[in-house]
Amino acid sequence: MSQEGEQEQSDRKKYEFRKVIEDLKDYDGSGTQLVTIYIPDDRQISDVVQHVTQEHSEAANIKSKQTRTAVQDALTSIKDRLRYYDTYPPDNGIVLFSGAVDSGGGRTDMVTKVLESPPQPIESFRYHCDSDFLTEPLEEMLADKGLYGLIVLDRREANVGWLKGKRIEPVKSASSLVPGKQRKGGQSAQRFARLRLEAIDNFYQEVAGMANDLFVPRRHELDGILVGGPSPTKDEFLDGDYLHHEIQDNVIGKFDVAYTDESGLKDLVDNAEDALADAEVMKDKKVMEEFFEELNAGELATYGFEQTRRNLMMGSVDRLLISEDLRKDVITYECPECGTTEREVIDRRKSTPTHTCTECGTDVEGSDEDREDAIDHLIEIAEQRGTETKFISTDFEKGEQLLNAFGGFAGLLRYSTGV
Ligand SMILES: [Zn+2]
């Protein structure tokens, strides 16, 4: 799959995950009876089953009969789900949620959800039993965007690594042979200064080589490079054009850091917080700028569910833009009198309304079978037509406008369709 294809898959997956998480967060368990399990992909399923069995027998000690039964039911349900897997979980692991949730009026419902292959690997096994489902680790993964290259250096040592979402991955380090400022007796001051400058230059070259080896092969995926160190080292390093030009062009900021060992990488990311937040929405900003330009002066913009859908059907949409915060369903109505098909987009939490046919005025009852997630509906068409889908954040003005003024759906067209 192409990199863009993969990105799209993961955006769609993130959307599916986000929906499930929102539902889960709405649930309350009474007492301690909602069970969440995070399983990394290198953990044997049989180990997990054993753990769950153990918890099940320990739950026998819970005093309240209601809670005891609820926890044991949740664990049984989880064990049932685990049967579907072979030796190991799928890539990146799985998360299971199960428990008796408050469904109003003093009644409870059993809910079990399984999320496979989250966008990032689950790093450690977690068993959690509480009045809420544990959704935070997943939420953090979903919030994570971006791939950044990290370089920290002074004249003595350097470290390079990755920032993948919120995870820092140190990769390589180097230390220099640059002599201190004090020359030894017998050396001429000039000769010493020259040797020292040479050694510094060599070290910068070595660091740049290390960074280039790591970053150049992935330069098209990179969202930016951060450079940290004391002044003037980092400035000397950047001004000296040691880095590959495509990497150099991608430097989004330089920052003071106190250390240049592995902990310096963390220091760097902490200090670059604002630059990172900007870089994250930068791509979304660019595409929304393009949309507004087309809207004002061009012919290649469309918006609103129905218009966007029609353009998608024609295959004329290059990029489908969807607001990240949009939560809508679409209901398809077919008029029994005149056969006209029409759609209504409604809030996810609203019940299915009756639709009045715009052709003949007949009232058409909506059915839940003809109701689906509006985003899924459009993405499915987009995938068939080779249209790229982009989820747009609402953390900036034009992103907010997409949601509030344009119904959350828009498209940039390949050619003008007049629709
Ligand atoms: Zn009709």
CSV table of C-alpha atoms and ligand atoms in Angstrom, one decimal:
chain,number,residue,atom,x,y,z
A,1,MET,CA,0.0,0.0,0.0
A,2,SER,CA,1.2,3.5,-0.7
A,3,GLN,CA,2.2,5.8,2.2
A,4,GLU,CA,-0.8,7.9,1.5
A,5,GLY,CA,-3.1,4.8,1.4
A,6,GLU,CA,-1.7,3.8,4.7
A,7,GLN,CA,-2.2,7.2,6.2
A,8,GLU,CA,-5.8,7.1,5.0
A,9,GLN,CA,-6.4,3.7,6.5
A,10,SER,CA,-5.1,4.9,9.8
A,11,ASP,CA,-7.2,8.0,9.7
A,12,ARG,CA,-10.3,5.9,9.1
A,13,LYS,CA,-9.3,3.5,11.9
A,14,LYS,CA,-8.7,6.4,14.2
A,15,TYR,CA,-12.2,7.6,13.5
A,16,GLU,CA,-13.7,4.2,14.2
A,17,PHE,CA,-11.7,4.0,17.5
A,18,ARG,CA,-12.7,7.5,18.5
A,19,LYS,CA,-16.4,6.7,18.0
A,20,VAL,CA,-16.1,3.6,20.2
A,21,ILE,CA,-14.2,5.5,22.9
A,22,GLU,CA,-16.9,8.2,23.0
A,23,ASP,CA,-19.5,5.6,23.6
A,24,LEU,CA,-17.5,3.9,26.2
A,25,LYS,CA,-16.9,7.1,28.1
A,26,ASP,CA,-20.6,7.7,28.3
A,27,TYR,CA,-21.1,4.5,30.3
A,28,ASP,CA,-21.1,4.3,34.0
A,29,GLY,CA,-20.8,1.2,36.0
A,30,SER,CA,-22.1,1.1,39.5
A,31,GLY,CA,-19.3,0.1,41.9
A,32,THR,CA,-16.2,-1.5,40.5
A,33,GLN,CA,-17.3,-3.6,37.6
A,34,LEU,CA,-16.1,-2.3,34.3
A,35,VAL,CA,-13.1,-4.3,33.0
A,36,THR,CA,-10.5,-3.1,30.5
A,37,ILE,CA,-7.6,-5.1,29.3
A,38,TYR,CA,-4.8,-3.8,27.1
A,39,ILE,CA,-2.8,-6.6,25.4
A,40,PRO,CA,0.5,-6.0,23.5
A,41,ASP,CA,1.0,-8.0,20.4
A,42,ASP,CA,3.9,-10.0,21.9
A,43,ARG,CA,1.8,-11.3,24.8
A,44,GLN,CA,0.5,-14.9,24.4
A,45,ILE,CA,-3.3,-15.1,24.4
A,46,SER,CA,-3.0,-18.2,26.7
A,47,ASP,CA,-1.2,-16.0,29.3
A,48,VAL,CA,-4.0,-13.5,29.1
A,49,VAL,CA,-6.7,-16.2,29.5
A,50,GLN,CA,-4.9,-17.5,32.5
A,51,HIS,CA,-4.8,-14.0,34.0
A,52,VAL,CA,-8.5,-13.5,33.4
A,53,THR,CA,-9.3,-16.9,34.9
A,54,GLN,CA,-7.3,-15.9,38.0
A,55,GLU,CA,-9.2,-12.5,38.2
A,56,HIS,CA,-12.4,-14.4,37.9
A,57,SER,CA,-11.7,-16.7,40.8
A,58,GLU,CA,-10.5,-13.7,42.9
A,59,ALA,CA,-13.7,-11.9,42.1
A,60,ALA,CA,-15.5,-14.6,44.1
A,61,ASN,CA,-14.4,-12.6,47.2
A,62,ILE,CA,-16.3,-9.5,46.3
A,63,LYS,CA,-18.9,-8.9,49.0
A,64,SER,CA,-21.7,-7.3,47.0
A,65,LYS,CA,-23.4,-10.0,45.0
A,66,GLN,CA,-24.4,-7.6,42.3
A,67,THR,CA,-20.9,-6.4,41.8
A,68,ARG,CA,-19.4,-9.9,42.0
A,69,THR,CA,-21.8,-11.2,39.3
A,70,ALA,CA,-21.1,-8.2,37.1
A,71,VAL,CA,-17.4,-8.6,37.3
A,72,GLN,CA,-17.5,-12.3,36.7
A,73,ASP,CA,-19.8,-11.9,33.7
A,74,ALA,CA,-17.5,-9.3,32.2
A,75,LEU,CA,-14.5,-11.6,32.6
A,76,THR,CA,-16.4,-14.5,31.1
A,77,SER,CA,-17.4,-12.4,28.2
A,78,ILE,CA,-13.7,-11.4,27.7
A,79,LYS,CA,-12.6,-15.0,27.8
A,80,ASP,CA,-15.2,-15.8,25.1
A,81,ARG,CA,-13.8,-13.1,22.9
A,82,LEU,CA,-10.2,-14.2,23.4
A,83,ARG,CA,-11.1,-17.6,21.9
A,84,TYR,CA,-11.2,-15.9,18.5
A,85,TYR,CA,-7.5,-15.4,18.5
A,86,ASP,CA,-4.6,-17.8,17.9
A,87,THR,CA,-1.4,-17.7,19.8
A,88,TYR,CA,-0.8,-13.9,19.7
A,89,PRO,CA,-3.0,-10.9,19.2
A,90,PRO,CA,-3.0,-9.1,15.8
A,91,ASP,CA,-0.4,-6.4,15.1
A,92,ASN,CA,-0.2,-3.6,17.7
A,93,GLY,CA,-2.3,-5.7,20.1
A,94,ILE,CA,-5.9,-5.5,21.2
A,95,VAL,CA,-8.0,-3.7,23.8
A,96,LEU,CA,-11.0,-5.3,25.4
A,97,PHE,CA,-13.8,-3.6,27.3
A,98,SER,CA,-16.5,-5.4,29.1
A,99,GLY,CA,-18.9,-4.7,31.9
A,100,ALA,CA,-22.4,-4.1,33.2
A,101,VAL,CA,-23.3,-0.5,32.4
A,102,ASP,CA,-26.1,1.6,33.8
A,103,SER,CA,-28.8,1.7,31.2
A,104,GLY,CA,-31.2,3.9,33.2
A,105,GLY,CA,-34.1,3.1,35.4
A,106,GLY,CA,-32.0,1.0,37.7
A,107,ARG,CA,-31.3,-1.6,35.0
A,108,THR,CA,-27.9,-2.6,33.6
A,109,ASP,CA,-26.7,-3.9,30.3
A,110,MET,CA,-23.7,-6.0,29.5
A,111,VAL,CA,-21.4,-4.3,27.0
A,112,THR,CA,-18.4,-5.9,25.4
A,113,LYS,CA,-16.2,-4.1,22.8
A,114,VAL,CA,-13.0,-5.3,21.2
A,115,LEU,CA,-10.6,-2.9,19.4
A,116,GLU,CA,-8.0,-4.6,17.3
A,117,SER,CA,-4.7,-3.2,16.0
A,118,PRO,CA,-4.7,0.4,17.4
A,119,PRO,CA,-2.8,3.0,15.4
A,120,GLN,CA,0.2,2.5,17.7
A,121,PRO,CA,1.5,-0.6,19.5
A,122,ILE,CA,0.3,-1.2,22.9
A,123,GLU,CA,3.4,-1.2,25.0
A,124,SER,CA,2.4,-3.0,28.2
A,125,PHE,CA,-0.2,-5.4,29.5
A,126,ARG,CA,-2.8,-3.7,31.6
A,127,TYR,CA,-5.7,-5.1,33.6
A,128,HIS,CA,-8.1,-2.5,34.9
A,129,CYS,CA,-11.3,-2.9,36.9
A,130,ASP,CA,-13.1,0.2,37.9
A,131,SER,CA,-16.3,2.2,37.7
A,132,ASP,CA,-15.1,3.6,34.3
A,133,PHE,CA,-13.5,2.0,31.3
A,134,LEU,CA,-9.8,2.8,30.9
A,135,THR,CA,-9.8,4.7,27.6
A,136,GLU,CA,-6.9,7.2,28.2
A,137,PRO,CA,-4.0,5.2,26.7
A,138,LEU,CA,-6.1,4.8,23.5
A,139,GLU,CA,-7.0,8.4,23.5
A,140,GLU,CA,-3.4,9.4,23.7
A,141,MET,CA,-2.6,7.2,20.7
A,142,LEU,CA,-5.4,8.8,18.7
A,143,ALA,CA,-4.3,12.3,19.6
A,144,ASP,CA,-0.8,11.4,18.4
A,145,LYS,CA,0.1,12.7,15.1
A,146,GLY,CA,3.3,13.1,13.2
A,147,LEU,CA,6.8,11.9,12.8
A,148,TYR,CA,9.6,14.2,13.8
A,149,GLY,CA,13.4,13.9,13.7
A,150,LEU,CA,15.3,14.9,16.8
A,151,ILE,CA,18.9,16.1,17.0
A,152,VAL,CA,20.6,17.3,20.2
A,153,LEU,CA,24.2,18.3,20.3
A,154,ASP,CA,26.9,20.2,21.9
A,155,ARG,CA,30.6,20.0,21.1
A,156,ARG,CA,31.1,16.9,23.1
A,157,GLU,CA,28.2,14.6,22.4
A,158,ALA,CA,25.2,14.3,20.2
A,159,ASN,CA,22.0,12.2,20.1
A,160,VAL,CA,19.5,11.6,17.3
A,161,GLY,CA,16.2,10.0,17.4
A,162,TRP,CA,12.5,10.0,16.6
A,163,LEU,CA,9.4,11.6,18.0
A,164,LYS,CA,6.6,9.3,16.9
A,165,GLY,CA,3.4,10.7,18.1
A,166,LYS,CA,4.2,11.2,21.8
A,167,ARG,CA,6.9,8.6,22.0
A,168,ILE,CA,10.5,9.5,21.9
A,169,GLU,CA,12.8,6.9,20.4
A,170,PRO,CA,16.6,7.5,20.9
A,171,VAL,CA,18.4,5.9,18.0
A,172,LYS,CA,22.1,6.8,17.9
A,173,SER,CA,24.6,8.8,19.7
A,174,ALA,CA,28.1,10.1,19.1
A,175,SER,CA,30.8,11.7,21.2
A,176,SER,CA,33.5,13.9,20.0
A,177,LEU,CA,37.3,14.2,20.4
A,178,VAL,CA,37.1,18.0,20.4
A,179,PRO,CA,39.7,19.1,23.0
A,180,GLY,CA,38.8,21.5,25.7
A,181,LYS,CA,39.6,25.2,25.5
A,182,GLN,CA,42.8,24.7,27.6
A,183,ARG,CA,45.7,23.9,25.4
A,184,LYS,CA,48.6,21.8,26.6
A,185,GLY,CA,51.9,23.3,27.3
A,186,GLY,CA,54.2,23.5,24.3
A,187,GLN,CA,51.5,23.8,21.7
A,188,SER,CA,51.3,27.0,19.8
A,189,ALA,CA,48.1,28.9,20.4
A,190,GLN,CA,47.3,29.2,16.7
A,191,ARG,CA,47.9,25.5,15.9
A,192,PHE,CA,45.8,24.6,18.9
A,193,ALA,CA,42.9,26.8,17.7
A,194,ARG,CA,43.1,25.4,14.2
A,195,LEU,CA,43.1,21.8,15.4
A,196,ARG,CA,40.2,22.5,17.7
A,197,LEU,CA,38.1,24.0,14.9
A,198,GLU,CA,38.9,21.1,12.7
A,199,ALA,CA,37.8,18.7,15.3
A,200,ILE,CA,34.6,20.6,15.8
A,201,ASP,CA,33.9,20.6,12.0
A,202,ASN,CA,34.6,16.9,11.9
A,203,PHE,CA,32.2,16.3,14.7
A,204,TYR,CA,29.4,18.3,13.1
A,205,GLN,CA,29.9,16.3,9.9
A,206,GLU,CA,29.7,13.1,11.9
A,207,VAL,CA,26.5,14.2,13.6
A,208,ALA,CA,25.0,15.3,10.3
A,209,GLY,CA,25.9,12.0,8.7
A,210,MET,CA,24.2,10.2,11.5
A,211,ALA,CA,21.1,12.4,11.2
A,212,ASN,CA,21.0,12.1,7.4
A,213,ASP,CA,21.3,8.3,7.5
A,214,LEU,CA,18.3,8.2,9.8
A,215,PHE,CA,16.1,10.9,8.3
A,216,VAL,CA,16.7,11.0,4.6
A,217,PRO,CA,15.2,7.6,3.8
A,218,ARG,CA,11.9,8.8,5.5
A,219,ARG,CA,12.1,12.4,4.5
A,220,HIS,CA,8.7,12.2,2.7
A,221,GLU,CA,6.9,11.1,5.9
A,222,LEU,CA,8.7,13.6,8.1
A,223,ASP,CA,6.6,16.4,9.6
A,224,GLY,CA,9.7,18.3,10.7
A,225,ILE,CA,13.1,18.3,12.4
A,226,LEU,CA,13.8,19.7,15.8
A,227,VAL,CA,17.4,20.7,16.8
A,228,GLY,CA,18.4,21.3,20.4
A,229,GLY,CA,21.6,22.3,22.1
A,230,PRO,CA,23.4,25.2,23.8
A,231,SER,CA,24.1,28.4,21.9
A,232,PRO,CA,26.1,28.8,19.7
A,233,THR,CA,26.6,25.0,19.0
A,234,LYS,CA,23.2,24.4,17.4
A,235,ASP,CA,23.4,27.7,15.4
A,236,GLU,CA,26.9,26.8,14.2
A,237,PHE,CA,25.6,23.4,13.2
A,238,LEU,CA,22.6,24.7,11.3
A,239,ASP,CA,24.3,27.7,9.7
A,240,GLY,CA,27.1,25.5,8.5
A,241,ASP,CA,24.8,23.5,6.2
A,242,TYR,CA,26.0,20.2,7.5
A,243,LEU,CA,22.6,18.5,7.0
A,244,HIS,CA,21.2,17.2,3.8
A,245,HIS,CA,19.3,20.1,2.2
A,246,GLU,CA,15.9,18.3,2.3
A,247,ILE,CA,16.5,17.7,6.0
A,248,GLN,CA,17.8,21.2,6.6
A,249,ASP,CA,14.7,22.7,4.9
A,250,ASN,CA,12.5,20.6,7.2
A,251,VAL,CA,13.9,22.1,10.5
A,252,ILE,CA,10.9,23.6,12.2
A,253,GLY,CA,12.8,25.1,15.1
A,254,LYS,CA,16.0,25.1,17.3
A,255,PHE,CA,15.7,25.1,21.0
A,256,ASP,CA,18.0,25.4,24.1
A,257,VAL,CA,18.4,22.2,26.0
A,258,ALA,CA,20.3,21.5,29.2
A,259,TYR,CA,21.5,18.1,28.2
A,260,THR,CA,22.7,16.4,25.0
A,261,ASP,CA,22.5,12.8,26.2
A,262,GLU,CA,19.3,10.8,25.7
A,263,SER,CA,17.4,12.9,28.3
A,264,GLY,CA,18.2,15.9,26.0
A,265,LEU,CA,15.8,14.5,23.4
A,266,LYS,CA,13.0,14.7,26.0
A,267,ASP,CA,14.1,18.2,26.9
A,268,LEU,CA,14.0,19.1,23.3
A,269,VAL,CA,10.5,17.9,22.8
A,270,ASP,CA,9.3,19.6,26.0
A,271,ASN,CA,10.7,22.9,24.8
A,272,ALA,CA,9.4,22.6,21.3
A,273,GLU,CA,5.8,22.1,22.5
A,274,ASP,CA,4.4,25.2,20.8
A,275,ALA,CA,6.2,24.6,17.5
A,276,LEU,CA,4.9,21.0,17.5
A,277,ALA,CA,1.3,22.1,18.1
A,278,ASP,CA,1.6,24.5,15.2
A,279,ALA,CA,3.2,21.9,12.9
A,280,GLU,CA,0.4,19.5,13.7
A,281,VAL,CA,-2.3,21.7,12.4
A,282,MET,CA,-0.2,23.1,9.6
A,283,LYS,CA,-1.2,20.5,7.1
A,284,ASP,CA,-4.8,20.9,7.9
A,285,LYS,CA,-4.4,24.7,7.7
A,286,LYS,CA,-2.9,24.4,4.2
A,287,VAL,CA,-5.6,22.3,2.8
A,288,MET,CA,-8.3,24.6,4.3
A,289,GLU,CA,-6.6,27.6,2.8
A,290,GLU,CA,-6.8,25.9,-0.6
A,291,PHE,CA,-10.4,25.2,-0.1
A,292,PHE,CA,-11.3,28.8,0.8
A,293,GLU,CA,-9.3,30.0,-2.2
A,294,GLU,CA,-11.2,27.8,-4.5
A,295,LEU,CA,-14.5,28.7,-2.9
A,296,ASN,CA,-13.8,32.5,-3.4
A,297,ALA,CA,-12.1,32.6,-6.7
A,298,GLY,CA,-12.0,29.1,-8.3
A,299,GLU,CA,-14.4,26.3,-9.3
A,300,LEU,CA,-12.8,23.4,-7.5
A,301,ALA,CA,-14.6,23.5,-4.1
A,302,THR,CA,-17.7,21.7,-3.0
A,303,TYR,CA,-19.3,21.4,0.4
A,304,GLY,CA,-22.3,20.1,2.4
A,305,PHE,CA,-23.2,16.4,2.5
A,306,GLU,CA,-25.4,16.1,-0.6
A,307,GLN,CA,-23.2,18.2,-2.9
A,308,THR,CA,-20.0,16.5,-1.7
A,309,ARG,CA,-21.7,13.1,-2.1
A,310,ARG,CA,-22.8,13.9,-5.7
A,311,ASN,CA,-19.3,15.0,-6.6
A,312,LEU,CA,-17.8,11.9,-5.0
A,313,MET,CA,-20.2,9.6,-7.0
A,314,MET,CA,-19.0,11.3,-10.2
A,315,GLY,CA,-15.4,10.6,-9.2
A,316,SER,CA,-14.5,14.3,-9.4
A,317,VAL,CA,-13.3,14.7,-5.8
A,318,ASP,CA,-9.6,14.8,-5.3
A,319,ARG,CA,-9.6,15.2,-1.6
A,320,LEU,CA,-12.6,14.7,0.7
A,321,LEU,CA,-12.4,17.0,3.8
A,322,ILE,CA,-14.2,15.9,6.9
A,323,SER,CA,-14.3,17.7,10.2
A,324,GLU,CA,-12.7,15.6,12.9
A,325,ASP,CA,-15.4,16.5,15.4
A,326,LEU,CA,-18.4,15.7,13.2
A,327,ARG,CA,-20.7,13.1,14.6
A,328,LYS,CA,-23.6,12.6,12.2
A,329,ASP,CA,-25.8,9.9,10.8
A,330,VAL,CA,-27.3,9.8,7.4
A,331,ILE,CA,-30.7,8.3,6.6
A,332,THR,CA,-31.7,7.2,3.1
A,333,TYR,CA,-35.4,7.5,2.3
A,334,GLU,CA,-37.0,6.0,-0.7
A,335,CYS,CA,-40.4,7.5,-1.5
A,336,PRO,CA,-43.0,4.6,-1.9
A,337,GLU,CA,-45.2,6.9,-4.1
A,338,CYS,CA,-42.8,8.3,-6.7
A,339,GLY,CA,-39.6,6.4,-6.0
A,340,THR,CA,-37.4,9.4,-5.3
A,341,THR,CA,-34.4,8.7,-3.1
A,342,GLU,CA,-33.4,11.4,-0.7
A,343,ARG,CA,-31.2,11.7,2.3
A,344,GLU,CA,-31.2,13.5,5.6
A,345,VAL,CA,-28.2,14.1,7.8
A,346,ILE,CA,-29.0,14.2,11.5
A,347,ASP,CA,-27.2,14.4,14.8
A,348,ARG,CA,-26.0,11.0,16.0
A,349,ARG,CA,-28.1,11.2,19.2
A,350,LYS,CA,-31.4,12.1,17.5
A,351,SER,CA,-34.0,9.5,16.6
A,352,THR,CA,-34.8,8.8,13.0
A,353,PRO,CA,-37.2,11.5,11.7
A,354,THR,CA,-40.0,11.2,9.2
A,355,HIS,CA,-39.1,12.7,5.8
A,356,THR,CA,-41.3,14.6,3.5
A,357,CYS,CA,-40.6,13.8,-0.2
A,358,THR,CA,-39.6,17.0,-2.0
A,359,GLU,CA,-41.0,15.6,-5.2
A,360,CYS,CA,-44.5,14.6,-4.2
A,361,GLY,CA,-45.0,15.6,-0.6
A,362,THR,CA,-45.5,12.1,0.7
A,363,ASP,CA,-44.3,11.5,4.3
A,364,VAL,CA,-41.7,8.7,4.3
A,365,GLU,CA,-41.0,6.8,7.5
A,366,GLY,CA,-37.3,6.4,8.2
A,367,SER,CA,-36.0,3.0,9.1
A,368,ASP,CA,-32.9,2.2,11.3
A,369,GLU,CA,-31.7,-0.1,8.6
A,370,ASP,CA,-31.3,2.8,6.2
A,371,ARG,CA,-29.4,4.8,8.8
A,372,GLU,CA,-25.7,4.8,9.0
A,373,ASP,CA,-22.7,6.9,10.0
A,374,ALA,CA,-22.5,9.8,7.6
A,375,ILE,CA,-18.7,9.8,7.5
A,376,ASP,CA,-18.5,6.0,6.8
A,377,HIS,CA,-21.0,6.5,4.1
A,378,LEU,CA,-18.9,9.1,2.3
A,379,ILE,CA,-15.5,7.4,2.9
A,380,GLU,CA,-16.8,4.2,1.3
A,381,ILE,CA,-17.7,6.1,-1.9
A,382,ALA,CA,-14.3,7.9,-1.7
A,383,GLU,CA,-12.4,4.6,-1.5
A,384,GLN,CA,-14.2,3.2,-4.5
A,385,ARG,CA,-13.4,6.3,-6.5
A,386,GLY,CA,-9.8,6.7,-5.5
A,387,THR,CA,-10.5,9.9,-3.5
A,388,GLU,CA,-8.1,10.8,-0.6
A,389,THR,CA,-9.9,11.5,2.7
A,390,LYS,CA,-8.5,14.1,5.1
A,391,PHE,CA,-9.8,14.6,8.6
A,392,ILE,CA,-9.5,18.3,9.6
A,393,SER,CA,-8.9,19.4,13.1
A,394,THR,CA,-11.2,22.1,14.7
A,395,ASP,CA,-8.2,23.6,16.5
A,396,PHE,CA,-8.0,26.6,14.1
A,397,GLU,CA,-10.5,29.1,12.7
A,398,LYS,CA,-11.0,27.6,9.3
A,399,GLY,CA,-11.2,24.1,10.7
A,400,GLU,CA,-14.0,25.3,13.0
A,401,GLN,CA,-15.7,26.9,10.0
A,402,LEU,CA,-15.7,23.6,8.1
A,403,LEU,CA,-17.7,22.1,11.0
A,404,ASN,CA,-20.0,25.0,11.7
A,405,ALA,CA,-20.5,26.7,8.4
A,406,PHE,CA,-20.1,23.9,5.9
A,407,GLY,CA,-21.7,21.1,7.7
A,408,GLY,CA,-18.5,19.3,8.3
A,409,PHE,CA,-18.1,17.9,4.8
A,410,ALA,CA,-16.3,19.5,1.9
A,411,GLY,CA,-14.2,18.5,-1.1
A,412,LEU,CA,-11.5,19.8,-3.4
A,413,LEU,CA,-12.3,18.8,-6.9
A,414,ARG,CA,-10.1,17.5,-9.8
A,415,TYR,CA,-12.2,19.4,-12.3
A,416,SER,CA,-15.2,21.6,-12.2
A,417,THR,CA,-18.6,19.8,-12.3
A,418,GLY,CA,-21.0,22.6,-11.7
A,419,VAL,CA,-22.6,20.6,-8.9
B,1,ZN,ZN,-42.2,11.1,-3.5
